Amino acid sequence: MVAAPWKTVAVWAFVLFALVLIVAPFLWIVSVSLKYQIQIFMAEFPFDPTWTNYDRVLFAKSSDFLRNLQNSLIVAIVSTAFVLVVGTLAAYSLAWRRWSRLFSAVFLTWTLVFNIIPPITLVGPWYLIFRELGLFNTLTALTMTHIVINLPMTIWLMMSAFGNIPRDLESAAIIDGCRRMTAFRVILLPLAAPGLIASGLLAFIFSWSEFGIALNLTAKETMTIPVAIAAYAGQYEIQHGEMAAASVLSAVPAIVLMFVGQKFIVRGLTAGSMK
Amino acid sequence: MADQLNHNKSWLEGLWDLLDRHFKLLAVLPAAILLLALTVYPLLELFHMSTLKISFSNAEMVREPAFWDNLTKLFDDWIYRRALVNTLIFVAVSTSVEMVLGFALALAVSELVRGRGLVRTAMLLPILIPPVAIGNIWRLMYNPEFGVINSLLAMVGLPALDLLGSTQTALLAVIIVDVWHWTPLVFLILLAGLEALPDELMEASSIDGASYIQKLVYIIIPLMWPAIMVAFIFRSIVAFKVFDQIFLLTSGGPGTSSEVVSLYVYKVFFQQNQLGYGAMLAIITIAIVCVYLGTFALMQRRMARAK
């Protein structure tokens, strides 16, 4: 089938226009992050790039950015590890073992309901609970909430990953005298690896980006990067260049994953619509 | 013989056997406990809190019953009503614009023979960047003094506009950011749907001489309907939760012109320190979302039955 050449040109023009619209804001913020305040106000272009803003964000005495980075990494890595273990086990149990209809319906409906309600509505009670437990303003509390907000997504993605594995594989192993736990670890888990990677990448990026909960459960020492960036905006004299530099730095994991984990992330994000 | 074998099994083996027999339960238990402790219990706590006035004096928490106070406050609360209306406008406008643009883009990209991978990669950018950074980027772009949007307006000879700073345009300005942020996701979902359509159908209809519009209306859209509905429901629910970007862009202002539900609940909880009344607002908000999703579930069931 040969398409009319004008049609191909029109399609490409439309797609390129959309690409520019999507990418341009990010390139613009990168350019702002490389300018002195005065150059920003003059909207100078072209300009002599400077690393001052990055230097100040990362290494100035008044800046807590490296500590924020450490907090963000701890929370994102630990919560991702936990949610993968907890979510994968639950998904295995629900997808492969026989549960009463009522139990799985209640369990899955509840994860759905919890996933659709705005998380900010639960932050009030979380605040009170963690205060009473003495966990307010700790990374433990924040990590726990991040595990639980990523749990529904992990359970569904892993259930669909386990659902694609033929049943016979496990029953053959069981007949050979293999324990269920061993069959799970040796046979099912490797086959579900793509789903595991997709859930892991998404859980990491969501935890890394999460703002509403971290804003209310952390204080100066436990602040994560998103909260720190929002704090920049509230300063008396806003340093636009530093704000831009901090935003660009916060997007680094996203950009790495965009190129490295693209296939898994697209699969994870679109999984819901393919059922 | 078999008896003797069992006898020789170490206690450790026995323990493993016991665990293995209950593996189904043990596997689901951590998730169930987490959900009970951090979602079910807080929800019940929310109901309890909504009947109280909670205040702090000398770091001691004081709880007094205040159910009727909270309830009457709710009926007089015009800011919450305003936030609700703004949220519904925000959800309706941004979701429908994203659906149309995302579908158009998916149709265009599905015509491409080469370059799909590149487009997909680029489209992940807004989805993966932290929303706070997105709020920041657009705040700077909207800046009336040096923002790129005003530079572009000036280039075509238009006066500088402070889109975020005017009560008339603040909501529009945050909707524009949302469209930039989420059209790529709609695009990805619908492109995956389009790629899953059977090729023969497309080719057969071309041979029959159907025009593109006819093909779209009679073949593509009906076949794509489930994916379209999923994208629509998913987007509208996430749009209802909007918090991060508006917090950064306008904080709900100027006045209440871009106040949304999540932001107002946050302000009542944590800025005005009204944990009791905030809980009341949170419950109403949760109820609205549940009714919305329940309506869709009912409609879907009815449609499935009609078929």
PDB file of N, CA and C in Angstrom, chain A residues 25-105:
ATOM      1  N   PRO A  25       9.705  22.444  26.742  1.00  0.00           N
ATOM      2  CA  PRO A  25       9.751  22.997  28.097  1.00  0.00           C
ATOM      3  C   PRO A  25      10.929  22.483  28.904  1.00  0.00           C
ATOM      4  N   PHE A  26      11.253  21.187  28.694  1.00  0.00           N
ATOM      5  CA  PHE A  26      12.360  20.639  29.459  1.00  0.00           C
ATOM      6  C   PHE A  26      13.692  21.238  29.011  1.00  0.00           C
ATOM      7  N   LEU A  27      13.861  21.393  27.683  1.00  0.00           N
ATOM      8  CA  LEU A  27      15.105  21.996  27.187  1.00  0.00           C
ATOM      9  C   LEU A  27      15.218  23.437  27.675  1.00  0.00           C
ATOM     10  N   TRP A  28      14.079  24.126  27.722  1.00  0.00           N
ATOM     11  CA  TRP A  28      14.103  25.514  28.188  1.00  0.00           C
ATOM     12  C   TRP A  28      14.567  25.587  29.645  1.00  0.00           C
ATOM     13  N   ILE A  29      14.056  24.692  30.483  1.00  0.00           N
ATOM     14  CA  ILE A  29      14.433  24.740  31.898  1.00  0.00           C
ATOM     15  C   ILE A  29      15.917  24.399  32.052  1.00  0.00           C
ATOM     16  N   VAL A  30      16.434  23.508  31.196  1.00  0.00           N
ATOM     17  CA  VAL A  30      17.867  23.220  31.237  1.00  0.00           C
ATOM     18  C   VAL A  30      18.645  24.492  30.918  1.00  0.00           C
ATOM     19  N   SER A  31      18.179  25.249  29.911  1.00  0.00           N
ATOM     20  CA  SER A  31      18.885  26.489  29.565  1.00  0.00           C
ATOM     21  C   SER A  31      18.823  27.487  30.721  1.00  0.00           C
ATOM     22  N   VAL A  32      17.669  27.583  31.386  1.00  0.00           N
ATOM     23  CA  VAL A  32      17.565  28.508  32.521  1.00  0.00           C
ATOM     24  C   VAL A  32      18.525  28.101  33.634  1.00  0.00           C
ATOM     25  N   SER A  33      18.662  26.775  33.834  1.00  0.00           N
ATOM     26  CA  SER A  33      19.500  26.296  34.933  1.00  0.00           C
ATOM     27  C   SER A  33      20.976  26.603  34.685  1.00  0.00           C
ATOM     28  N   LEU A  34      21.329  26.937  33.436  1.00  0.00           N
ATOM     29  CA  LEU A  34      22.725  27.210  33.103  1.00  0.00           C
ATOM     30  C   LEU A  34      23.012  28.706  33.018  1.00  0.00           C
ATOM     31  N   LYS A  35      22.068  29.537  33.522  1.00  0.00           N
ATOM     32  CA  LYS A  35      22.243  30.994  33.415  1.00  0.00           C
ATOM     33  C   LYS A  35      22.366  31.623  34.796  1.00  0.00           C
ATOM     34  N   TYR A  36      23.040  32.780  34.834  1.00  0.00           N
ATOM     35  CA  TYR A  36      22.994  33.617  36.031  1.00  0.00           C
ATOM     36  C   TYR A  36      21.639  34.307  36.098  1.00  0.00           C
ATOM     37  N   GLN A  37      21.252  34.696  37.312  1.00  0.00           N
ATOM     38  CA  GLN A  37      19.963  35.351  37.504  1.00  0.00           C
ATOM     39  C   GLN A  37      19.744  36.493  36.503  1.00  0.00           C
ATOM     40  N   ILE A  38      20.784  37.302  36.292  1.00  0.00           N
ATOM     41  CA  ILE A  38      20.628  38.471  35.418  1.00  0.00           C
ATOM     42  C   ILE A  38      20.358  38.041  33.977  1.00  0.00           C
ATOM     43  N   GLN A  39      21.044  36.940  33.559  1.00  0.00           N
ATOM     44  CA  GLN A  39      20.811  36.441  32.197  1.00  0.00           C
ATOM     45  C   GLN A  39      19.389  35.913  32.052  1.00  0.00           C
ATOM     46  N   ILE A  40      18.856  35.343  33.139  1.00  0.00           N
ATOM     47  CA  ILE A  40      17.487  34.832  33.092  1.00  0.00           C
ATOM     48  C   ILE A  40      16.528  35.991  32.864  1.00  0.00           C
ATOM     49  N   PHE A  41      16.751  37.076  33.610  1.00  0.00           N
ATOM     50  CA  PHE A  41      15.831  38.212  33.491  1.00  0.00           C
ATOM     51  C   PHE A  41      15.935  38.890  32.126  1.00  0.00           C
ATOM     52  N   MET A  42      17.146  38.851  31.526  1.00  0.00           N
ATOM     53  CA  MET A  42      17.295  39.451  30.194  1.00  0.00           C
ATOM     54  C   MET A  42      16.788  38.514  29.106  1.00  0.00           C
ATOM     55  N   ALA A  43      16.385  37.280  29.491  1.00  0.00           N
ATOM     56  CA  ALA A  43      15.990  36.262  28.513  1.00  0.00           C
ATOM     57  C   ALA A  43      17.051  36.156  27.420  1.00  0.00           C
ATOM     58  N   GLU A  44      18.348  36.157  27.864  1.00  0.00           N
ATOM     59  CA  GLU A  44      19.453  36.184  26.923  1.00  0.00           C
ATOM     60  C   GLU A  44      19.523  34.889  26.119  1.00  0.00           C
ATOM     61  N   PHE A  45      19.745  35.027  24.811  1.00  0.00           N
ATOM     62  CA  PHE A  45      19.944  33.841  23.983  1.00  0.00           C
ATOM     63  C   PHE A  45      20.630  34.233  22.695  1.00  0.00           C
ATOM     64  N   PRO A  46      21.696  33.616  22.278  1.00  0.00           N
ATOM     65  CA  PRO A  46      22.442  32.570  22.995  1.00  0.00           C
ATOM     66  C   PRO A  46      23.179  33.136  24.206  1.00  0.00           C
ATOM     67  N   PHE A  47      23.693  32.249  25.049  1.00  0.00           N
ATOM     68  CA  PHE A  47      24.296  32.712  26.298  1.00  0.00           C
ATOM     69  C   PHE A  47      25.503  31.864  26.652  1.00  0.00           C
ATOM     70  N   ASP A  48      26.354  32.382  27.533  1.00  0.00           N
ATOM     71  CA  ASP A  48      27.495  31.617  28.040  1.00  0.00           C
ATOM     72  C   ASP A  48      27.033  30.743  29.193  1.00  0.00           C
ATOM     73  N   PRO A  49      27.046  29.423  29.037  1.00  0.00           N
ATOM     74  CA  PRO A  49      26.539  28.585  30.129  1.00  0.00           C
ATOM     75  C   PRO A  49      27.449  28.643  31.362  1.00  0.00           C
ATOM     76  N   THR A  50      26.846  28.514  32.535  1.00  0.00           N
ATOM     77  CA  THR A  50      27.609  28.484  33.780  1.00  0.00           C
ATOM     78  C   THR A  50      27.078  27.352  34.657  1.00  0.00           C
ATOM     79  N   TRP A  51      27.987  26.757  35.424  1.00  0.00           N
ATOM     80  CA  TRP A  51      27.551  25.674  36.314  1.00  0.00           C
ATOM     81  C   TRP A  51      27.222  26.193  37.718  1.00  0.00           C
ATOM     82  N   THR A  52      27.267  27.509  37.905  1.00  0.00           N
ATOM     83  CA  THR A  52      27.067  28.075  39.235  1.00  0.00           C
ATOM     84  C   THR A  52      25.847  27.517  39.956  1.00  0.00           C
ATOM     85  N   ASN A  53      24.704  27.482  39.258  1.00  0.00           N
ATOM     86  CA  ASN A  53      23.475  27.057  39.931  1.00  0.00           C
ATOM     87  C   ASN A  53      23.582  25.639  40.461  1.00  0.00           C
ATOM     88  N   TYR A  54      24.154  24.737  39.633  1.00  0.00           N
ATOM     89  CA  TYR A  54      24.308  23.352  40.078  1.00  0.00           C
ATOM     90  C   TYR A  54      25.265  23.284  41.260  1.00  0.00           C
ATOM     91  N   ASP A  55      26.351  24.056  41.132  1.00  0.00           N
ATOM     92  CA  ASP A  55      27.333  24.086  42.201  1.00  0.00           C
ATOM     93  C   ASP A  55      26.681  24.524  43.514  1.00  0.00           C
ATOM     94  N   ARG A  56      25.863  25.582  43.444  1.00  0.00           N
ATOM     95  CA  ARG A  56      25.248  26.099  44.673  1.00  0.00           C
ATOM     96  C   ARG A  56      24.206  25.147  45.238  1.00  0.00           C
ATOM     97  N   VAL A  57      23.394  24.549  44.340  1.00  0.00           N
ATOM     98  CA  VAL A  57      22.372  23.605  44.809  1.00  0.00           C
ATOM     99  C   VAL A  57      23.034  22.426  45.519  1.00  0.00           C
ATOM    100  N   LEU A  58      24.115  21.917  44.932  1.00  0.00           N
ATOM    101  CA  LEU A  58      24.706  20.696  45.470  1.00  0.00           C
ATOM    102  C   LEU A  58      25.653  20.972  46.632  1.00  0.00           C
ATOM    103  N   PHE A  59      26.455  22.045  46.534  1.00  0.00           N
ATOM    104  CA  PHE A  59      27.569  22.146  47.479  1.00  0.00           C
ATOM    105  C   PHE A  59      27.558  23.384  48.365  1.00  0.00           C
ATOM    106  N   ALA A  60      26.604  24.316  48.182  1.00  0.00           N
ATOM    107  CA  ALA A  60      26.595  25.490  49.050  1.00  0.00           C
ATOM    108  C   ALA A  60      26.324  25.058  50.486  1.00  0.00           C
ATOM    109  N   LYS A  61      26.892  25.796  51.439  1.00  0.00           N
ATOM    110  CA  LYS A  61      26.730  25.432  52.858  1.00  0.00           C
ATOM    111  C   LYS A  61      25.270  25.472  53.273  1.00  0.00           C
ATOM    112  N   SER A  62      24.534  26.445  52.715  1.00  0.00           N
ATOM    113  CA  SER A  62      23.137  26.625  53.115  1.00  0.00           C
ATOM    114  C   SER A  62      22.222  25.592  52.470  1.00  0.00           C
ATOM    115  N   SER A  63      22.771  24.801  51.534  1.00  0.00           N
ATOM    116  CA  SER A  63      21.917  23.876  50.802  1.00  0.00           C
ATOM    117  C   SER A  63      21.918  22.490  51.433  1.00  0.00           C
ATOM    118  N   ASP A  64      20.729  21.915  51.561  1.00  0.00           N
ATOM    119  CA  ASP A  64      20.596  20.570  52.124  1.00  0.00           C
ATOM    120  C   ASP A  64      20.397  19.532  51.039  1.00  0.00           C
ATOM    121  N   PHE A  65      20.679  19.923  49.795  1.00  0.00           N
ATOM    122  CA  PHE A  65      20.242  19.081  48.680  1.00  0.00           C
ATOM    123  C   PHE A  65      20.810  17.667  48.736  1.00  0.00           C
ATOM    124  N   LEU A  66      22.087  17.539  49.146  1.00  0.00           N
ATOM    125  CA  LEU A  66      22.673  16.195  49.175  1.00  0.00           C
ATOM    126  C   LEU A  66      21.992  15.312  50.220  1.00  0.00           C
ATOM    127  N   ARG A  67      21.622  15.936  51.335  1.00  0.00           N
ATOM    128  CA  ARG A  67      20.892  15.169  52.335  1.00  0.00           C
ATOM    129  C   ARG A  67      19.498  14.790  51.817  1.00  0.00           C
ATOM    130  N   ASN A  68      18.829  15.748  51.131  1.00  0.00           N
ATOM    131  CA  ASN A  68      17.529  15.437  50.539  1.00  0.00           C
ATOM    132  C   ASN A  68      17.649  14.278  49.556  1.00  0.00           C
ATOM    133  N   LEU A  69      18.742  14.320  48.781  1.00  0.00           N
ATOM    134  CA  LEU A  69      18.987  13.265  47.798  1.00  0.00           C
ATOM    135  C   LEU A  69      19.125  11.916  48.494  1.00  0.00           C
ATOM    136  N   GLN A  70      19.885  11.926  49.586  1.00  0.00           N
ATOM    137  CA  GLN A  70      20.076  10.690  50.341  1.00  0.00           C
ATOM    138  C   GLN A  70      18.729  10.165  50.873  1.00  0.00           C
ATOM    139  N   ASN A  71      17.921  11.077  51.453  1.00  0.00           N
ATOM    140  CA  ASN A  71      16.599  10.675  51.950  1.00  0.00           C
ATOM    141  C   ASN A  71      15.747  10.088  50.833  1.00  0.00           C
ATOM    142  N   SER A  72      15.720  10.782  49.697  1.00  0.00           N
ATOM    143  CA  SER A  72      14.907  10.325  48.576  1.00  0.00           C
ATOM    144  C   SER A  72      15.337   8.942  48.112  1.00  0.00           C
ATOM    145  N   LEU A  73      16.661   8.745  48.020  1.00  0.00           N
ATOM    146  CA  LEU A  73      17.162   7.456  47.548  1.00  0.00           C
ATOM    147  C   LEU A  73      16.817   6.342  48.528  1.00  0.00           C
ATOM    148  N   ILE A  74      17.014   6.606  49.829  1.00  0.00           N
ATOM    149  CA  ILE A  74      16.700   5.583  50.829  1.00  0.00           C
ATOM    150  C   ILE A  74      15.230   5.189  50.735  1.00  0.00           C
ATOM    151  N   VAL A  75      14.358   6.202  50.754  1.00  0.00           N
ATOM    152  CA  VAL A  75      12.918   5.909  50.746  1.00  0.00           C
ATOM    153  C   VAL A  75      12.530   5.174  49.464  1.00  0.00           C
ATOM    154  N   ALA A  76      13.026   5.660  48.314  1.00  0.00           N
ATOM    155  CA  ALA A  76      12.617   5.048  47.041  1.00  0.00           C
ATOM    156  C   ALA A  76      13.134   3.619  46.927  1.00  0.00           C
ATOM    157  N   ILE A  77      14.397   3.385  47.299  1.00  0.00           N
ATOM    158  CA  ILE A  77      14.965   2.042  47.139  1.00  0.00           C
ATOM    159  C   ILE A  77      14.332   1.059  48.122  1.00  0.00           C
ATOM    160  N   VAL A  78      14.244   1.456  49.401  1.00  0.00           N
ATOM    161  CA  VAL A  78      13.699   0.526  50.399  1.00  0.00           C
ATOM    162  C   VAL A  78      12.221   0.248  50.115  1.00  0.00           C
ATOM    163  N   SER A  79      11.450   1.293  49.796  1.00  0.00           N
ATOM    164  CA  SER A  79      10.015   1.052  49.579  1.00  0.00           C
ATOM    165  C   SER A  79       9.810   0.204  48.328  1.00  0.00           C
ATOM    166  N   THR A  80      10.636   0.414  47.299  1.00  0.00           N
ATOM    167  CA  THR A  80      10.490  -0.405  46.088  1.00  0.00           C
ATOM    168  C   THR A  80      10.801  -1.872  46.387  1.00  0.00           C
ATOM    169  N   ALA A  81      11.887  -2.118  47.133  1.00  0.00           N
ATOM    170  CA  ALA A  81      12.240  -3.497  47.467  1.00  0.00           C
ATOM    171  C   ALA A  81      11.101  -4.170  48.236  1.00  0.00           C
ATOM    172  N   PHE A  82      10.567  -3.474  49.237  1.00  0.00           N
ATOM    173  CA  PHE A  82       9.501  -4.063  50.043  1.00  0.00           C
ATOM    174  C   PHE A  82       8.232  -4.292  49.232  1.00  0.00           C
ATOM    175  N   VAL A  83       7.856  -3.294  48.421  1.00  0.00           N
ATOM    176  CA  VAL A  83       6.589  -3.441  47.702  1.00  0.00           C
ATOM    177  C   VAL A  83       6.693  -4.578  46.687  1.00  0.00           C
ATOM    178  N   LEU A  84       7.894  -4.806  46.143  1.00  0.00           N
ATOM    179  CA  LEU A  84       8.041  -5.915  45.192  1.00  0.00           C
ATOM    180  C   LEU A  84       7.844  -7.252  45.903  1.00  0.00           C
ATOM    181  N   VAL A  85       8.448  -7.398  47.085  1.00  0.00           N
ATOM    182  CA  VAL A  85       8.298  -8.656  47.820  1.00  0.00           C
ATOM    183  C   VAL A  85       6.840  -8.873  48.239  1.00  0.00           C
ATOM    184  N   VAL A  86       6.286  -7.871  48.916  1.00  0.00           N
ATOM    185  CA  VAL A  86       4.928  -8.007  49.453  1.00  0.00           C
ATOM    186  C   VAL A  86       3.907  -8.155  48.317  1.00  0.00           C
ATOM    187  N   GLY A  87       4.038  -7.317  47.297  1.00  0.00           N
ATOM    188  CA  GLY A  87       3.076  -7.336  46.196  1.00  0.00           C
ATOM    189  C   GLY A  87       3.165  -8.609  45.371  1.00  0.00           C
ATOM    190  N   THR A  88       4.396  -9.081  45.124  1.00  0.00           N
ATOM    191  CA  THR A  88       4.556 -10.292  44.312  1.00  0.00           C
ATOM    192  C   THR A  88       3.987 -11.507  45.038  1.00  0.00           C
ATOM    193  N   LEU A  89       4.265 -11.603  46.334  1.00  0.00           N
ATOM    194  CA  LEU A  89       3.725 -12.734  47.101  1.00  0.00           C
ATOM    195  C   LEU A  89       2.201 -12.718  47.079  1.00  0.00           C
ATOM    196  N   ALA A  90       1.607 -11.529  47.304  1.00  0.00           N
ATOM    197  CA  ALA A  90       0.143 -11.442  47.315  1.00  0.00           C
ATOM    198  C   ALA A  90      -0.423 -11.782  45.945  1.00  0.00           C
ATOM    199  N   ALA A  91       0.223 -11.270  44.900  1.00  0.00           N
ATOM    200  CA  ALA A  91      -0.267 -11.536  43.542  1.00  0.00           C
ATOM    201  C   ALA A  91      -0.198 -13.027  43.232  1.00  0.00           C
ATOM    202  N   TYR A  92       0.900 -13.675  43.674  1.00  0.00           N
ATOM    203  CA  TYR A  92       1.036 -15.122  43.466  1.00  0.00           C
ATOM    204  C   TYR A  92      -0.106 -15.861  44.145  1.00  0.00           C
ATOM    205  N   SER A  93      -0.349 -15.496  45.411  1.00  0.00           N
ATOM    206  CA  SER A  93      -1.380 -16.199  46.170  1.00  0.00           C
ATOM    207  C   SER A  93      -2.751 -16.022  45.518  1.00  0.00           C
ATOM    208  N   LEU A  94      -3.039 -14.783  45.073  1.00  0.00           N
ATOM    209  CA  LEU A  94      -4.358 -14.520  44.507  1.00  0.00           C
ATOM    210  C   LEU A  94      -4.508 -15.105  43.100  1.00  0.00           C
ATOM    211  N   ALA A  95      -3.416 -15.112  42.334  1.00  0.00           N
ATOM    212  CA  ALA A  95      -3.531 -15.560  40.942  1.00  0.00           C
ATOM    213  C   ALA A  95      -3.391 -17.078  40.810  1.00  0.00           C
ATOM    214  N   TRP A  96      -2.612 -17.727  41.712  1.00  0.00           N
ATOM    215  CA  TRP A  96      -2.297 -19.135  41.504  1.00  0.00           C
ATOM    216  C   TRP A  96      -2.937 -20.082  42.500  1.00  0.00           C
ATOM    217  N   ARG A  97      -3.271 -19.585  43.682  1.00  0.00           N
ATOM    218  CA  ARG A  97      -3.896 -20.477  44.651  1.00  0.00           C
ATOM    219  C   ARG A  97      -5.389 -20.190  44.680  1.00  0.00           C
ATOM    220  N   ARG A  98      -6.144 -21.166  45.138  1.00  0.00           N
ATOM    221  CA  ARG A  98      -7.590 -21.022  45.119  1.00  0.00           C
ATOM    222  C   ARG A  98      -8.067 -20.298  46.388  1.00  0.00           C
ATOM    223  N   TRP A  99      -8.651 -19.129  46.194  1.00  0.00           N
ATOM    224  CA  TRP A  99      -9.251 -18.402  47.299  1.00  0.00           C
ATOM    225  C   TRP A  99     -10.753 -18.347  47.060  1.00  0.00           C
ATOM    226  N   SER A 100     -11.523 -18.181  48.142  1.00  0.00           N
ATOM    227  CA  SER A 100     -12.970 -18.033  47.949  1.00  0.00           C
ATOM    228  C   SER A 100     -13.204 -16.765  47.138  1.00  0.00           C
ATOM    229  N   ARG A 101     -14.267 -16.792  46.331  1.00  0.00           N
ATOM    230  CA  ARG A 101     -14.576 -15.647  45.490  1.00  0.00           C
ATOM    231  C   ARG A 101     -14.709 -14.379  46.304  1.00  0.00           C
ATOM    232  N   LEU A 102     -15.340 -14.516  47.469  1.00  0.00           N
ATOM    233  CA  LEU A 102     -15.592 -13.343  48.308  1.00  0.00           C
ATOM    234  C   LEU A 102     -14.270 -12.704  48.712  1.00  0.00           C
ATOM    235  N   PHE A 103     -13.307 -13.553  49.150  1.00  0.00           N
ATOM    236  CA  PHE A 103     -12.039 -13.003  49.614  1.00  0.00           C
ATOM    237  C   PHE A 103     -11.327 -12.244  48.503  1.00  0.00           C
ATOM    238  N   SER A 104     -11.184 -12.872  47.323  1.00  0.00           N
ATOM    239  CA  SER A 104     -10.436 -12.151  46.287  1.00  0.00           C
ATOM    240  C   SER A 104     -11.197 -10.928  45.810  1.00  0.00           C
ATOM    241  N   ALA A 105     -12.545 -11.009  45.768  1.00  0.00           N
ATOM    242  CA  ALA A 105     -13.314  -9.831  45.336  1.00  0.00           C
ATOM    243  C   ALA A 105     -13.107  -8.680  46.307  1.00  0.00           C
TER     244      ALA A 105
END
